[in-house]
Amino acid sequence: MSPSTPPRPPDAGRLRELAGRLWHAVAAGDEYTATGIVLRALDDGLDPEHVLLDVIATVQGTVGEQWAANRISVAQEHAATSINERAVAALALHPAARTTAHRGRITVACVDGEWHALPARLVAEVLKLRGWRVDYLGAQVPVPHLISHLHTTKADAVALSSSIATRLPAAHAAITACQAIGVPVLVGGAAFGPDGRYARLLGAQAWATDARTAADRLAAGPLPCPQPDPHRVDDLPHLADQEYTMVVRGKDALVRTVFLALEDAFPAMRGYDDTQRERTAEDLAHIVEFLATALYLDDDGLFTGFIAWTAHILRARGVPPQSLPPALGLLARELKDFPRAVRVLRRGTETLTTDHPTPGTPA
């Protein structure tokens, strides 16, 4: 079988059994057992791509689900992710994963501010298995450094990853900069929406749901080459109203003002201890970040989805989400001169008073 050809799937039951064993090792913080499970699977002839995507990636999905359900702490989630990352590194060094590059060159990176690096690492390893020469730059890559790297390496394409929607303005800057020097961009990750709507809005050449889809798309043929256009019309004309810019610039003051006013609007907050108050301030900051991103994209649904998810997470932690409506109301009062922001905040409030299905992790 050619290394560029997707491998035939092994028995699904075997993959589930391996994923279950790996999850128990990861949940126990047992790095040696976790990497041993992966290496033995390779020794037994299981294809590396299936180990990456149907075992390690599956377990990482479970890690996220367990955190959202409040069954593991943030520290445990970080520890589990680190073990999965080391399992990927161990797999990459195994003889079964060694391939000779016979295709083009791809740069894989996370957008600036994006610290969830494992999805991008999975893409990089799958592309190497498929015969690409890959430059993996890791998490939080500033645009100037990415462009400098592309000038040096003459990559055929860039694969950009982002898991958190608040990084989409940075993703847009990276996409535009890459295209300006003639390098096409494939994007992926939860930030771009379940159907890739934000990938299209921000002008990427292609979008992929996961590492396997990304590899299939690149194998299907070259991405369209962007043509730099100095007279290009702004992709997002709604930004002319400056609401996004003003909310971003005033974020810290906005959070402070609403935090102080929230004690009167939500009297229960007066009984909060220092830790609860700190988390409330963090929640407010996240709300403002998602509001700003919704303004950037002119997409109310991004914000309402985040608010529904936040309410779900609070309930899972035994925290009644009653503080959210007054917080949104106070934000709307402070931003009364910004009609798009007020509209988005009102729709967020409506989301909290309407029955919705349990949401997943926000884009």
Coordinates of N, CA, C and O in Angstrom, one line a residue, residues 57-138:
A57 N -7.1 10.3 19.4 CA -8.0 11.4 19.3 C -9.3 11.1 19.9 O -10.0 12.0 20.5
T58 N -9.8 9.9 19.9 CA -11.0 9.5 20.5 C -10.9 9.7 22.0 O -11.8 10.2 22.7
V59 N -9.8 9.3 22.6 CA -9.6 9.5 24.0 C -9.6 11.0 24.4 O -10.1 11.4 25.4
Q60 N -8.9 11.8 23.5 CA -8.9 13.2 23.8 C -10.3 13.8 23.8 O -10.6 14.7 24.5
G61 N -11.2 13.3 22.9 CA -12.5 13.7 22.9 C -13.2 13.4 24.2 O -14.0 14.2 24.8
T62 N -12.9 12.2 24.7 CA -13.5 11.8 26.0 C -13.0 12.8 27.1 O -13.7 13.1 28.1
V63 N -11.7 13.2 27.1 CA -11.2 14.1 28.1 C -12.0 15.4 28.1 O -12.4 15.9 29.2
G64 N -12.3 15.9 26.9 CA -13.1 17.1 26.8 C -14.5 16.9 27.4 O -15.0 17.8 28.1
E65 N -15.1 15.8 27.1 CA -16.5 15.5 27.6 C -16.5 15.4 29.1 O -17.4 15.9 29.7
Q66 N -15.5 14.7 29.6 CA -15.4 14.5 31.1 C -15.2 15.9 31.8 O -15.8 16.1 32.9
W67 N -14.4 16.8 31.2 CA -14.2 18.1 31.8 C -15.6 18.9 31.8 O -16.0 19.5 32.8
A68 N -16.2 18.8 30.6 CA -17.5 19.6 30.5 C -18.5 19.1 31.5 O -19.4 19.9 32.0
A69 N -18.5 17.8 31.8 CA -19.5 17.2 32.7 C -19.0 17.4 34.2 O -19.7 16.9 35.1
N70 N -17.9 18.0 34.4 CA -17.4 18.3 35.7 C -16.9 17.0 36.4 O -17.0 16.9 37.7
R71 N -16.5 16.0 35.6 CA -16.0 14.8 36.2 C -14.5 14.8 36.4 O -14.0 13.9 37.2
I72 N -13.8 15.7 35.7 CA -12.4 15.9 36.0 C -12.2 17.4 36.1 O -12.9 18.2 35.5
S73 N -11.1 17.8 36.8 CA -10.8 19.2 36.9 C -10.0 19.7 35.8 O -9.6 18.9 34.9
V74 N -9.8 21.0 35.8 CA -8.9 21.6 34.7 C -7.5 21.0 34.8 O -6.9 20.7 33.7
A75 N -7.0 20.9 36.0 CA -5.6 20.3 36.1 C -5.6 18.9 35.5 O -4.6 18.5 34.9
Q76 N -6.6 18.1 35.8 CA -6.7 16.7 35.3 C -6.8 16.7 33.8 O -6.2 15.9 33.1
E77 N -7.6 17.7 33.3 CA -7.7 17.8 31.8 C -6.4 18.1 31.2 O -6.0 17.5 30.1
H78 N -5.6 19.0 31.8 CA -4.3 19.4 31.3 C -3.3 18.2 31.3 O -2.6 17.9 30.4
A79 N -3.4 17.5 32.4 CA -2.5 16.3 32.6 C -2.8 15.2 31.6 O -1.9 14.6 31.0
A80 N -4.1 15.0 31.4 CA -4.5 14.0 30.4 C -4.1 14.4 29.0 O -3.6 13.5 28.2
T81 N -4.3 15.6 28.6 CA -3.9 16.1 27.3 C -2.4 16.0 27.1 O -1.9 15.6 26.1
S82 N -1.6 16.3 28.2 CA -0.1 16.1 28.1 C 0.3 14.7 27.8 O 1.2 14.4 27.0
I83 N -0.4 13.7 28.5 CA -0.1 12.3 28.3 C -0.4 11.9 26.8 O 0.3 11.2 26.2
N84 N -1.6 12.4 26.3 CA -1.9 12.1 24.9 C -0.9 12.7 24.0 O -0.6 12.1 23.0
E85 N -0.4 13.9 24.3 CA 0.6 14.5 23.4 C 1.9 13.6 23.4 O 2.5 13.5 22.4
R86 N 2.2 13.1 24.6 CA 3.4 12.2 24.6 C 3.2 10.9 23.9 O 4.1 10.3 23.4
A87 N 2.0 10.4 24.0 CA 1.6 9.2 23.2 C 1.8 9.5 21.7 O 2.3 8.6 21.0
V88 N 1.4 10.6 21.2 CA 1.6 11.0 19.8 C 3.1 11.0 19.5 O 3.5 10.5 18.4
A89 N 3.9 11.7 20.4 CA 5.3 11.7 20.1 C 5.9 10.4 20.1 O 6.8 10.1 19.3
A90 N 5.5 9.5 21.0 CA 6.1 8.1 21.0 C 5.7 7.4 19.7 O 6.6 6.7 19.1
L91 N 4.5 7.6 19.2 CA 4.0 6.9 18.0 C 4.9 7.5 16.8 O 5.3 6.7 15.9
A92 N 5.1 8.8 16.8 CA 5.9 9.4 15.7 C 7.3 8.8 15.5 O 7.9 8.8 14.4
L93 N 7.8 8.3 16.6 CA 9.2 7.8 16.6 C 9.3 6.3 16.3 O 10.3 5.7 16.2
H94 N 8.1 5.6 16.3 CA 8.1 4.2 16.1 C 8.4 3.9 14.6 O 8.0 4.6 13.7
P95 N 9.1 2.8 14.3 CA 9.4 2.4 12.9 C 8.2 2.3 12.0 O 8.3 2.6 10.8
A96 N 7.1 1.9 12.6 CA 5.9 1.8 11.7 C 5.4 3.1 11.2 O 4.7 3.2 10.2
A97 N 5.8 4.2 11.8 CA 5.4 5.5 11.4 C 6.4 6.3 10.6 O 6.1 7.4 10.2
R98 N 7.5 5.6 10.2 CA 8.5 6.3 9.4 C 8.2 6.2 8.0 O 8.0 5.1 7.4
T99 N 8.1 7.3 7.3 CA 7.8 7.4 5.9 C 8.8 8.3 5.2 O 9.4 9.1 5.8
T100 N 8.9 8.1 3.9 CA 9.7 9.0 3.1 C 8.8 10.0 2.4 O 7.9 9.6 1.7
A101 N 9.2 11.3 2.5 CA 8.3 12.3 1.9 C 8.5 12.2 0.4 O 9.6 12.2 -0.1
H102 N 7.3 12.1 -0.3 CA 7.3 12.1 -1.7 C 6.3 13.1 -2.3 O 6.1 13.1 -3.5
R103 N 5.7 13.8 -1.5 CA 4.7 14.8 -1.9 C 5.3 16.2 -1.7 O 6.5 16.3 -1.6
G104 N 4.5 17.2 -1.6 CA 4.9 18.6 -1.4 C 5.2 18.9 0.1 O 5.3 18.0 0.9
R105 N 5.3 20.2 0.4 CA 5.6 20.6 1.7 C 4.5 21.4 2.3 O 3.9 22.3 1.7
I106 N 4.1 21.1 3.5 CA 3.0 21.7 4.2 C 3.4 22.3 5.5 O 4.1 21.6 6.3
T107 N 3.0 23.5 5.9 CA 3.2 24.1 7.2 C 1.9 23.9 8.0 O 0.8 24.3 7.5
V108 N 2.0 23.4 9.2 CA 0.9 23.2 10.1 C 1.1 24.0 11.3 O 2.2 23.9 12.0
A109 N 0.2 24.8 11.7 CA 0.3 25.7 12.9 C -1.0 26.1 13.5 O -2.1 26.0 12.8
C110 N -1.0 26.4 14.7 CA -2.1 27.0 15.4 C -2.1 28.5 15.2 O -1.0 29.1 15.2
V111 N -3.3 29.1 15.2 CA -3.3 30.6 15.0 C -2.8 31.3 16.3 O -2.8 30.6 17.4
D112 N -2.4 32.5 16.2 CA -1.9 33.2 17.3 C -3.0 33.3 18.4 O -4.2 33.6 18.2
G113 N -2.6 32.9 19.7 CA -3.5 32.9 20.8 C -4.2 31.5 21.0 O -4.8 31.4 22.0
E114 N -4.0 30.6 20.1 CA -4.6 29.3 20.2 C -3.6 28.3 20.9 O -2.6 28.0 20.3
W115 N -4.0 27.9 22.1 CA -3.0 27.0 22.8 C -3.4 25.5 22.7 O -2.7 24.7 23.2
H116 N -4.5 25.2 22.1 CA -4.9 23.8 22.0 C -4.1 23.2 20.7 O -4.6 23.3 19.6
A117 N -3.0 22.6 21.0 CA -2.1 22.2 19.9 C -2.3 20.8 19.4 O -1.9 20.5 18.3
L118 N -3.0 19.9 20.2 CA -3.1 18.5 19.9 C -3.8 18.3 18.5 O -3.3 17.5 17.7
P119 N -4.9 19.0 18.2 CA -5.5 18.8 16.9 C -4.5 19.1 15.7 O -4.5 18.3 14.8
A120 N -3.8 20.2 15.8 CA -2.8 20.5 14.8 C -1.7 19.4 14.7 O -1.3 19.1 13.6
R121 N -1.3 18.9 15.9 CA -0.3 17.9 15.9 C -0.8 16.6 15.2 O 0.0 15.9 14.5
L122 N -2.0 16.3 15.4 CA -2.6 15.1 14.7 C -2.6 15.3 13.2 O -2.3 14.4 12.5
V123 N -3.0 16.5 12.8 CA -2.9 16.8 11.3 C -1.5 16.6 10.8 O -1.3 16.0 9.8
A124 N -0.5 17.2 11.5 CA 0.8 17.1 11.1 C 1.3 15.6 10.9 O 1.9 15.3 9.9
E125 N 1.0 14.8 11.9 CA 1.5 13.4 11.9 C 0.8 12.6 10.8 O 1.4 11.8 10.1
V126 N -0.5 12.9 10.6 CA -1.2 12.2 9.5 C -0.7 12.5 8.2 O -0.5 11.7 7.3
L127 N -0.4 13.8 8.0 CA 0.2 14.3 6.7 C 1.5 13.6 6.5 O 1.9 13.2 5.3
K128 N 2.3 13.5 7.5 CA 3.6 12.8 7.3 C 3.4 11.4 7.0 O 4.2 10.9 6.1
L129 N 2.5 10.7 7.6 CA 2.2 9.3 7.2 C 1.8 9.2 5.8 O 2.0 8.2 5.1
R130 N 1.1 10.2 5.3 CA 0.6 10.2 3.9 C 1.7 10.7 2.9 O 1.4 10.7 1.7
G131 N 2.9 11.0 3.3 CA 4.0 11.3 2.4 C 4.3 12.7 2.2 O 5.1 13.0 1.3
W132 N 3.8 13.6 3.0 CA 4.1 15.0 2.9 C 5.3 15.4 3.8 O 5.5 14.7 4.8
R133 N 6.0 16.4 3.3 CA 7.0 17.0 4.2 C 6.3 18.0 5.0 O 5.7 19.0 4.4
V134 N 6.4 17.9 6.3 CA 5.6 18.8 7.2 C 6.5 19.6 8.1 O 7.4 19.1 8.8
D135 N 6.2 20.9 8.2 CA 6.8 21.8 9.2 C 5.7 22.0 10.2 O 4.7 22.8 10.0
Y136 N 5.8 21.4 11.4 CA 4.8 21.6 12.5 C 5.3 22.7 13.4 O 6.4 22.6 14.1
L137 N 4.6 23.9 13.5 CA 5.0 25.0 14.3 C 4.4 25.1 15.7 O 4.8 25.9 16.5
G138 N 3.4 24.3 15.9 CA 2.9 24.2 17.3 C 1.8 25.3 17.6 O 1.2 25.8 16.7

